[in-house]
Short mmCIF file of C-alpha atoms and ligand atoms in Angstrom, two decimals:
data_model
loop_
_atom_site.label_atom_id
_atom_site.label_comp_id
_atom_site.label_asym_id
_atom_site.label_seq_id
_atom_site.Cartn_x
_atom_site.Cartn_y
_atom_site.Cartn_z
CA MET A 1 104.64 52.63 -73.80
CA ALA A 2 102.75 55.33 -73.29
CA THR A 3 98.98 53.77 -74.09
CA ALA A 4 100.29 51.32 -71.06
CA GLY A 5 97.47 51.96 -68.49
CA LYS A 6 94.73 53.70 -70.73
CA VAL A 7 91.97 53.14 -73.32
CA ILE A 8 92.64 52.68 -76.50
CA LYS A 9 90.64 54.12 -78.99
CA CYS A 10 91.74 52.14 -82.43
CA LYS A 11 89.55 50.74 -85.95
CA ALA A 12 87.84 47.52 -85.53
CA ALA A 13 84.87 46.38 -88.22
CA VAL A 14 81.69 45.88 -85.83
CA ALA A 15 79.36 43.46 -86.89
CA TRP A 16 75.86 44.94 -85.47
CA GLU A 17 73.75 42.39 -86.49
CA PRO A 18 73.72 38.98 -88.44
CA ASN A 19 73.23 38.55 -92.10
CA LYS A 20 74.96 42.58 -92.36
CA PRO A 21 78.28 43.99 -93.49
CA LEU A 22 80.85 45.00 -91.15
CA VAL A 23 81.37 48.18 -90.10
CA ILE A 24 84.71 50.17 -89.70
CA GLU A 25 84.16 51.73 -86.16
CA GLU A 26 86.37 53.69 -83.86
CA ILE A 27 86.28 51.36 -80.72
CA GLU A 28 87.88 51.36 -77.18
CA VAL A 29 89.98 48.60 -75.69
CA ALA A 30 90.03 48.48 -72.11
CA PRO A 31 93.44 47.87 -70.65
CA PRO A 32 94.58 44.60 -69.67
CA LYS A 33 93.61 43.64 -66.20
CA ALA A 34 95.41 40.71 -63.81
CA ASN A 35 96.91 37.94 -66.23
CA GLU A 36 95.94 39.70 -69.46
CA VAL A 37 97.89 40.68 -72.36
CA ARG A 38 97.25 43.74 -74.54
CA ILE A 39 98.00 43.01 -78.11
CA LYS A 40 98.50 45.64 -81.62
CA ILE A 41 97.35 43.02 -84.32
CA VAL A 42 99.43 43.39 -87.32
CA ALA A 43 97.92 40.78 -89.81
CA THR A 44 94.53 38.32 -88.81
CA ALA A 45 92.52 36.47 -91.75
CA LEU A 46 88.93 35.93 -92.63
CA CYS A 47 87.87 32.29 -91.81
CA HIS A 48 84.83 30.23 -92.25
CA SER A 49 83.94 30.13 -88.90
CA ASP A 50 84.32 33.65 -89.11
CA PHE A 51 81.60 33.31 -92.05
CA HIS A 52 79.31 31.20 -90.20
CA TYR A 53 79.05 33.23 -87.45
CA LEU A 54 78.05 35.95 -89.74
CA VAL A 55 75.38 34.48 -92.04
CA GLU A 56 74.77 31.30 -90.52
CA PHE A 57 74.55 31.24 -86.61
CA THR A 58 72.51 34.33 -86.40
CA PRO A 59 70.55 34.45 -82.94
CA LYS A 60 70.91 38.97 -82.76
CA GLU A 61 71.42 38.65 -78.95
CA ASN A 62 75.14 37.78 -80.02
CA PHE A 63 76.02 40.92 -81.27
CA PRO A 64 77.22 43.36 -81.44
CA ILE A 65 80.93 41.68 -82.05
CA VAL A 66 84.28 41.73 -83.79
CA LEU A 67 84.73 38.95 -85.24
CA GLY A 68 88.09 37.46 -86.55
CA HIS A 69 90.82 34.72 -84.46
CA GLU A 70 92.76 33.68 -87.04
CA ALA A 71 95.74 36.49 -86.44
CA ALA A 72 99.45 37.53 -85.39
CA GLY A 73 100.20 40.60 -83.23
CA ILE A 74 102.87 42.52 -80.79
CA VAL A 75 102.18 42.77 -77.06
CA GLU A 76 101.53 46.06 -76.60
CA SER A 77 101.38 46.37 -72.86
CA VAL A 78 100.61 43.38 -69.78
CA GLY A 79 98.47 43.16 -66.61
CA PRO A 80 99.14 42.77 -63.17
CA GLY A 81 100.39 38.84 -62.32
CA VAL A 82 101.70 38.76 -66.25
CA THR A 83 105.33 37.30 -66.08
CA GLU A 84 105.63 35.24 -69.29
CA PHE A 85 104.82 37.90 -71.56
CA GLN A 86 106.77 42.15 -72.51
CA THR A 87 106.09 44.34 -74.25
CA GLY A 88 107.63 43.81 -77.91
CA ASP A 89 107.11 40.33 -77.91
CA LYS A 90 105.68 38.38 -80.95
CA VAL A 91 102.75 36.95 -80.31
CA ILE A 92 99.93 34.61 -81.78
CA PRO A 93 95.98 34.87 -80.03
CA LEU A 94 94.92 31.48 -79.57
CA TYR A 95 90.88 30.39 -79.63
CA LEU A 96 91.99 27.50 -77.76
CA SER A 97 93.66 27.94 -74.51
CA GLN A 98 95.75 25.78 -72.71
CA CYS A 99 96.30 26.93 -68.47
CA ARG A 100 98.29 23.70 -68.35
CA GLU A 101 96.30 23.53 -64.72
CA CYS A 102 92.54 21.76 -66.04
CA ARG A 103 92.39 17.94 -66.42
CA PHE A 104 92.42 18.05 -69.97
CA CYS A 105 95.85 20.58 -69.97
CA LYS A 106 97.31 17.59 -67.47
CA SER A 107 96.21 14.89 -69.33
CA PRO A 108 98.46 14.04 -73.17
CA LYS A 109 94.99 12.58 -74.51
CA SER A 110 93.38 15.56 -74.86
CA ASN A 111 93.99 19.30 -76.48
CA HIS A 112 90.72 21.06 -74.88
CA CYS A 113 91.01 23.19 -71.89
CA GLU A 114 88.82 23.32 -70.10
CA ASN A 115 89.29 27.15 -69.02
CA SER A 116 89.22 28.18 -72.69
CA ALA A 117 87.10 31.04 -73.70
CA PRO A 118 83.03 29.78 -74.91
CA PRO A 119 82.48 29.30 -78.53
CA VAL A 120 79.56 31.93 -77.93
CA PRO A 121 80.80 34.57 -76.26
CA ILE A 122 79.43 34.79 -72.48
CA LYS A 123 77.65 38.54 -71.86
CA ALA A 124 78.88 39.05 -68.37
CA GLU A 125 79.26 42.96 -67.78
CA PRO A 126 83.08 42.21 -66.91
CA ASP A 127 83.82 40.52 -69.96
CA TYR A 128 83.54 43.21 -71.94
CA ARG A 129 86.99 44.46 -73.31
CA TYR A 130 85.73 46.37 -76.67
CA THR A 131 83.25 49.16 -76.42
CA CYS A 132 81.92 51.26 -79.04
CA LYS A 133 79.18 54.43 -79.13
CA GLY A 134 78.72 53.42 -76.12
CA LYS A 135 77.41 50.07 -76.20
CA ASN A 136 79.57 46.53 -75.04
CA VAL A 137 81.33 44.83 -78.26
CA LEU A 138 81.98 41.05 -77.60
CA GLN A 139 84.84 39.52 -78.66
CA PHE A 140 84.76 36.24 -81.15
CA LEU A 141 85.96 32.93 -79.31
CA GLY A 142 87.31 35.40 -76.17
CA THR A 143 89.84 36.51 -79.87
CA GLY A 144 87.84 39.54 -81.96
CA THR A 145 91.32 40.34 -83.91
CA PHE A 146 89.55 42.01 -86.94
CA SER A 147 90.68 45.43 -84.34
CA GLU A 148 93.81 46.84 -84.27
CA TYR A 149 94.09 46.05 -80.88
CA THR A 150 92.88 42.94 -78.64
CA VAL A 151 92.97 41.63 -75.11
CA MET A 152 92.94 38.41 -74.17
CA ASN A 153 93.88 36.12 -70.82
CA GLN A 154 97.64 35.03 -70.83
CA ILE A 155 96.54 31.14 -70.76
CA ALA A 156 95.47 32.37 -74.98
CA VAL A 157 98.48 33.64 -76.31
CA THR A 158 101.68 32.13 -77.24
CA LYS A 159 105.14 33.46 -78.05
CA ILE A 160 106.82 32.77 -81.20
CA ASP A 161 109.97 33.54 -83.04
CA PRO A 162 110.85 36.90 -83.29
CA ALA A 163 112.26 36.63 -86.60
CA ALA A 164 108.63 35.21 -87.63
CA PRO A 165 106.75 36.97 -90.33
CA LEU A 166 103.66 37.81 -88.56
CA ASP A 167 101.83 38.15 -92.22
CA LYS A 168 102.20 34.55 -92.39
CA VAL A 169 102.71 32.91 -89.52
CA CYS A 170 99.04 34.62 -88.53
CA LEU A 171 97.50 31.68 -90.34
CA LEU A 172 98.82 29.32 -87.82
CA SER A 173 96.21 30.98 -85.06
CA CYS A 174 93.48 28.55 -86.77
CA GLY A 175 93.13 26.92 -90.17
CA ILE A 176 96.56 25.20 -91.20
CA CYS A 177 97.68 23.92 -87.34
CA THR A 178 94.18 22.83 -87.65
CA GLY A 179 93.64 20.79 -90.78
CA TYR A 180 98.13 19.47 -91.02
CA GLY A 181 97.23 18.51 -87.14
CA ALA A 182 93.90 16.67 -88.41
CA ALA A 183 96.40 14.79 -90.68
CA VAL A 184 99.30 14.22 -88.49
CA ASN A 185 97.99 14.29 -84.90
CA THR A 186 94.08 12.93 -85.22
CA ALA A 187 94.44 10.66 -88.18
CA LYS A 188 98.01 9.61 -87.79
CA VAL A 189 98.49 9.46 -91.23
CA GLU A 190 101.38 6.29 -91.99
CA PRO A 191 103.89 6.36 -94.91
CA GLY A 192 102.49 4.67 -97.92
CA SER A 193 98.71 5.10 -97.35
CA THR A 194 96.31 6.05 -99.12
CA CYS A 195 94.06 9.18 -97.86
CA ALA A 196 90.95 11.35 -98.86
CA VAL A 197 90.12 14.82 -98.13
CA PHE A 198 86.77 15.87 -98.56
CA GLY A 199 87.24 20.03 -98.83
CA LEU A 200 90.01 22.13 -99.95
CA GLY A 201 89.25 25.44 -98.54
CA ALA A 202 92.79 26.32 -96.63
CA VAL A 203 91.47 23.46 -93.73
CA GLY A 204 91.39 20.86 -96.18
CA LEU A 205 94.65 21.95 -98.03
CA ALA A 206 96.31 21.78 -94.75
CA ALA A 207 94.89 18.36 -94.03
CA VAL A 208 96.37 17.22 -97.86
CA MET A 209 99.90 18.89 -96.55
CA GLY A 210 99.68 16.61 -93.55
CA CYS A 211 99.10 13.51 -95.24
CA TYR A 212 102.14 14.85 -97.54
CA VAL A 213 104.32 15.37 -94.93
CA ALA A 214 103.09 12.11 -92.87
CA GLY A 215 104.40 9.84 -95.83
CA ALA A 216 101.14 9.11 -97.74
CA LYS A 217 101.82 8.17 -101.01
CA ARG A 218 98.32 8.87 -102.90
CA ILE A 219 95.99 11.49 -101.67
CA ILE A 220 92.65 11.61 -103.04
CA ALA A 221 91.30 15.30 -103.30
CA VAL A 222 87.41 15.89 -103.45
CA ASP A 223 85.68 18.95 -103.48
CA ILE A 224 82.31 20.10 -105.82
CA ASN A 225 84.46 23.28 -107.02
CA PRO A 226 87.07 22.02 -109.19
CA GLU A 227 89.48 25.77 -108.95
CA LYS A 228 90.63 24.14 -105.92
CA PHE A 229 92.62 21.34 -107.70
CA GLU A 230 95.45 23.68 -108.65
CA LYS A 231 95.95 24.79 -105.16
CA ALA A 232 95.92 20.81 -104.00
CA LYS A 233 98.40 19.63 -105.92
CA VAL A 234 100.81 22.15 -104.66
CA PHE A 235 100.18 20.96 -101.28
CA GLY A 236 100.93 17.05 -102.19
CA ALA A 237 97.22 15.61 -103.58
CA THR A 238 97.67 12.92 -105.81
CA ASP A 239 94.09 12.62 -107.52
CA PHE A 240 91.59 15.22 -107.67
CA ILE A 241 87.83 14.41 -107.67
CA ASN A 242 84.64 16.44 -108.06
CA PRO A 243 81.59 14.78 -106.92
CA LYS A 244 79.30 16.67 -109.43
CA ASP A 245 81.49 14.39 -112.29
CA HIS A 246 79.68 11.48 -111.16
CA ASN A 247 76.56 10.15 -111.16
CA LYS A 248 77.15 7.70 -108.72
CA PRO A 249 77.46 8.28 -104.74
CA ILE A 250 80.80 9.63 -104.10
CA HIS A 251 82.63 6.90 -101.75
CA GLU A 252 81.20 4.33 -104.64
CA VAL A 253 83.89 6.11 -106.32
CA LEU A 254 86.65 6.54 -104.09
CA ILE A 255 86.40 2.60 -103.46
CA GLU A 256 86.82 1.38 -107.48
CA MET A 257 89.78 3.68 -107.64
CA THR A 258 91.14 2.46 -104.09
CA ASN A 259 90.02 -1.55 -104.22
CA GLY A 260 88.27 -1.16 -100.89
CA GLY A 261 88.20 2.18 -99.30
CA VAL A 262 91.07 5.20 -98.15
CA ASP A 263 93.02 4.12 -95.16
CA TYR A 264 92.41 8.04 -93.88
CA SER A 265 89.44 10.43 -94.90
CA LEU A 266 88.96 13.24 -93.70
CA GLU A 267 86.27 15.88 -93.72
CA CYS A 268 86.79 19.70 -93.98
CA ALA A 269 83.76 20.86 -95.41
CA GLY A 270 81.36 21.05 -92.18
CA ASN A 271 78.53 19.15 -94.05
CA VAL A 272 77.27 15.87 -92.63
CA GLY A 273 76.30 14.08 -95.63
CA VAL A 274 79.65 14.55 -96.81
CA MET A 275 80.58 13.32 -93.36
CA ARG A 276 78.93 10.21 -94.30
CA SER A 277 81.01 9.72 -97.43
CA ALA A 278 84.42 10.51 -96.19
CA LEU A 279 83.47 7.55 -93.18
CA GLU A 280 81.88 5.00 -96.26
CA SER A 281 85.16 6.15 -98.11
CA CYS A 282 87.64 3.65 -95.82
CA VAL A 283 88.30 0.85 -96.28
CA LYS A 284 86.97 -1.62 -93.53
CA GLY A 285 88.92 -3.02 -90.96
CA TRP A 286 90.87 -0.26 -90.40
CA GLY A 287 89.88 3.27 -91.91
CA VAL A 288 90.12 5.78 -89.69
CA SER A 289 87.68 8.91 -91.09
CA VAL A 290 88.29 12.45 -88.92
CA LEU A 291 85.87 14.93 -89.10
CA VAL A 292 87.23 18.81 -89.14
CA GLY A 293 84.39 20.54 -91.30
CA VAL A 294 82.16 21.88 -88.38
CA THR A 295 78.10 22.18 -88.16
CA ASN A 296 76.37 21.58 -85.32
CA MET A 297 73.09 21.94 -86.93
CA GLN A 298 72.19 18.96 -87.88
CA ASP A 299 72.80 15.37 -86.88
CA ILE A 300 75.11 12.98 -88.73
CA ALA A 301 74.02 9.56 -89.63
CA ALA A 302 76.11 5.67 -90.61
CA ARG A 303 75.01 2.52 -90.90
CA PRO A 304 76.68 0.93 -87.52
CA ILE A 305 77.68 -2.05 -89.12
CA GLN A 306 80.38 0.96 -91.15
CA LEU A 307 81.95 0.92 -87.71
CA ILE A 308 81.57 -2.88 -86.59
CA ALA A 309 83.32 -3.32 -89.53
CA GLY A 310 86.29 -1.82 -87.78
CA ARG A 311 86.14 1.61 -89.36
CA THR A 312 86.94 4.30 -86.46
CA TRP A 313 85.53 7.70 -86.41
CA LYS A 314 86.62 10.46 -85.01
CA GLY A 315 86.89 14.52 -84.30
CA SER A 316 89.61 16.59 -84.12
CA LEU A 317 89.49 20.48 -82.52
CA PHE A 318 92.67 22.82 -83.76
CA GLY A 319 94.36 19.79 -85.33
CA GLY A 320 94.51 18.15 -81.64
CA PHE A 321 97.48 20.69 -80.69
CA LYS A 322 97.74 21.78 -77.31
CA SER A 323 97.87 25.27 -78.60
CA LYS A 324 100.40 27.31 -76.50
CA ASP A 325 103.03 24.30 -77.38
CA GLY A 326 102.19 23.56 -80.68
CA VAL A 327 101.41 26.11 -82.12
CA PRO A 328 105.00 27.56 -82.04
CA GLN A 329 106.65 24.93 -83.33
CA MET A 330 104.54 24.81 -86.36
CA VAL A 331 105.96 28.41 -86.79
CA LYS A 332 109.53 26.64 -86.61
CA ALA A 333 107.95 23.83 -89.28
CA TYR A 334 107.11 27.00 -91.94
CA MET A 335 110.90 28.89 -90.98
CA ASP A 336 112.58 25.26 -91.41
CA LYS A 337 110.50 25.39 -94.66
CA LYS A 338 109.00 21.56 -93.10
CA VAL A 339 105.54 22.92 -93.92
CA LYS A 340 104.12 25.96 -96.25
CA LEU A 341 102.06 28.76 -96.05
CA ASP A 342 102.80 30.99 -98.19
CA GLU A 343 100.12 29.20 -100.61
CA PHE A 344 97.35 29.58 -98.85
CA ILE A 345 97.60 33.34 -98.88
CA THR A 346 95.45 34.24 -101.61
CA HIS A 347 94.43 38.11 -101.39
CA ASN A 348 96.38 40.49 -99.07
CA MET A 349 94.20 43.06 -98.07
CA THR A 350 93.58 46.38 -95.15
CA LEU A 351 90.61 45.63 -92.52
CA ASP A 352 88.68 48.03 -94.85
CA GLN A 353 88.46 45.89 -97.23
CA ILE A 354 86.72 43.08 -94.71
CA ASN A 355 83.73 43.02 -96.29
CA ASP A 356 85.35 42.62 -100.08
CA ALA A 357 87.46 39.45 -98.56
CA ILE A 358 83.90 38.49 -97.26
CA GLU A 359 81.99 38.23 -100.66
CA LEU A 360 84.87 36.19 -101.93
CA MET A 361 84.82 33.85 -99.67
CA LYS A 362 81.22 33.20 -99.94
CA HIS A 363 81.65 32.36 -103.67
CA GLY A 364 84.62 30.05 -103.35
CA LYS A 365 87.04 32.79 -104.45
CA CYS A 366 89.77 32.89 -101.72
CA ILE A 367 91.57 30.63 -99.71
CA ARG A 368 93.17 32.69 -97.63
CA CYS A 369 92.53 36.54 -97.28
CA VAL A 370 95.38 38.47 -95.13
CA MET A 371 94.56 41.94 -93.73
CA SER A 372 97.20 44.02 -92.47
CA PHE A 373 96.49 47.00 -89.69
CA SER A 374 100.19 48.59 -89.95
CA PRO A 375 104.06 47.81 -91.37
CA GLN A 376 105.83 45.06 -89.30
P1 NAD B 1 86.28 27.25 -96.58
O1 NAD B 1 84.86 27.95 -97.27
O2 NAD B 1 87.37 27.64 -97.32
O3 NAD B 1 86.36 25.79 -97.53
C1 NAD B 1 84.69 24.39 -98.06
C2 NAD B 1 85.67 24.17 -98.68
O4 NAD B 1 84.53 23.04 -99.36
C3 NAD B 1 85.30 24.81 -100.62
O5 NAD B 1 86.26 24.61 -101.06
C4 NAD B 1 83.67 23.85 -101.08
O6 NAD B 1 84.07 23.92 -101.91
C5 NAD B 1 84.41 22.63 -100.23
N1 NAD B 1 83.07 21.78 -100.52
C6 NAD B 1 81.52 22.15 -99.88
N2 NAD B 1 80.58 21.71 -100.25
C7 NAD B 1 81.28 20.09 -100.56
C8 NAD B 1 80.72 19.39 -100.89
N3 NAD B 1 79.89 18.56 -100.71
N4 NAD B 1 82.31 17.78 -100.99
C9 NAD B 1 83.07 18.07 -101.56
N5 NAD B 1 84.17 19.95 -100.82
C10 NAD B 1 82.90 21.03 -100.81
O7 NAD B 1 86.56 26.89 -95.08
P2 NAD B 1 87.92 26.38 -94.23
O8 NAD B 1 88.38 27.63 -94.20
O9 NAD B 1 88.39 25.56 -94.98
O10 NAD B 1 86.93 25.85 -93.51
C11 NAD B 1 86.40 24.32 -93.29
C12 NAD B 1 85.91 23.95 -92.62
O11 NAD B 1 86.32 23.72 -91.60
C13 NAD B 1 84.68 24.70 -91.55
O12 NAD B 1 83.14 24.21 -91.37
C14 NAD B 1 85.60 25.56 -90.72
O13 NAD B 1 84.27 25.88 -89.50
C15 NAD B 1 86.19 24.20 -89.88
N6 NAD B 1 86.83 24.48 -89.11
C16 NAD B 1 87.42 23.35 -87.86
C17 NAD B 1 87.92 23.84 -87.15
C18 NAD B 1 88.54 22.53 -85.83
O14 NAD B 1 89.10 22.77 -84.76
N7 NAD B 1 87.72 21.41 -86.30
C19 NAD B 1 88.71 24.83 -86.96
C20 NAD B 1 88.49 25.99 -88.04
C21 NAD B 1 87.76 25.80 -89.24
ZN1 ZN B 2 93.76 23.92 -69.55
#
């Protein structure tokens, strides 16, 4: 490749400051160092976590940054020591790595990896791979995919089926694996069970799909935006509840509907009040409630008797999938038509329209907006 070993100048959407529109800029992307892979991003989607970082998590010192972590692309070049990838491989970047060597990677009990990029980027000089107008620019979650090219460590990249459509499977790099896996891997939903999913963005809808594929007989979809119910039906939801239609706590409504509570509940809204409702909606004795939605601003609260009575409260990161192994398996499941992806995509745009995509997410008008850079 003519570009191998050289700095690449390309387009990226730079967030210069919190809470301001992103700016399309020309940035410089460094060549890959030892154990790194430079990837040409073909498609990237907007996830709530990008939005959260921009508008809710706002320390100024964590800017400028290139957001974006849900993506798919093609290897442009590799650094010294990389044997697993070569130019032209179709890959998915992973915000959660799998180094296969740390104590978490070696344990079947967890999908964490000690060597993952920290959620808030470290600003040590050698860690920068992007520059713009003479300034160093951070990569969100170590990925920074709102850029035509990114550079990542090979432990955070996975090779996928070359036949996979990148503008669809990009969704597997975050939201869909997260929700689907929370139901299948973390809750371990059993056939014939009753489930409730709170929050019907891409993550919640993927949780509905996970419950359905696991054989749940009843899946209750809960959202304060009733426009989401039609989509939830597509993924297998059987009942629909808008908490705003009821003048009593939503867990009481669910307990009445299910003769004592659901077997599994999944919180996919990122709200501590909803987390409590989801726990209290579970049946005593064996109910399992999984926290998927992210917030780090407030404490969660519950009466201890809820847990003493036999309910289990769990959390799920990236759907419990060990990332390098799990994502290609999910790509295969999509190619084999065992899981849906196309139905999550409500908008297709180009990177130049990123601020429109952010507006749509802010107003609950999109499930997933996929942005492309160049024809595949
Ligand atoms: P989204 O904004 O598209 O969807 C959130 C949904 O929750 C919306 O439909 C909204 O109407 C609904 N909602 C809001 N308040 C509610 C309430 N009180 N009751 C019921 N529904 C309510 O977001 P998304 O992209 O689907 O992400 C969902 C959450 O998952 C976010 O918090 C995100 O940060 C988190 N997330 C977690 C992980 C993980 O590994 N655990 C990974 C990715 C994203
Ligand atoms: Zn590891």
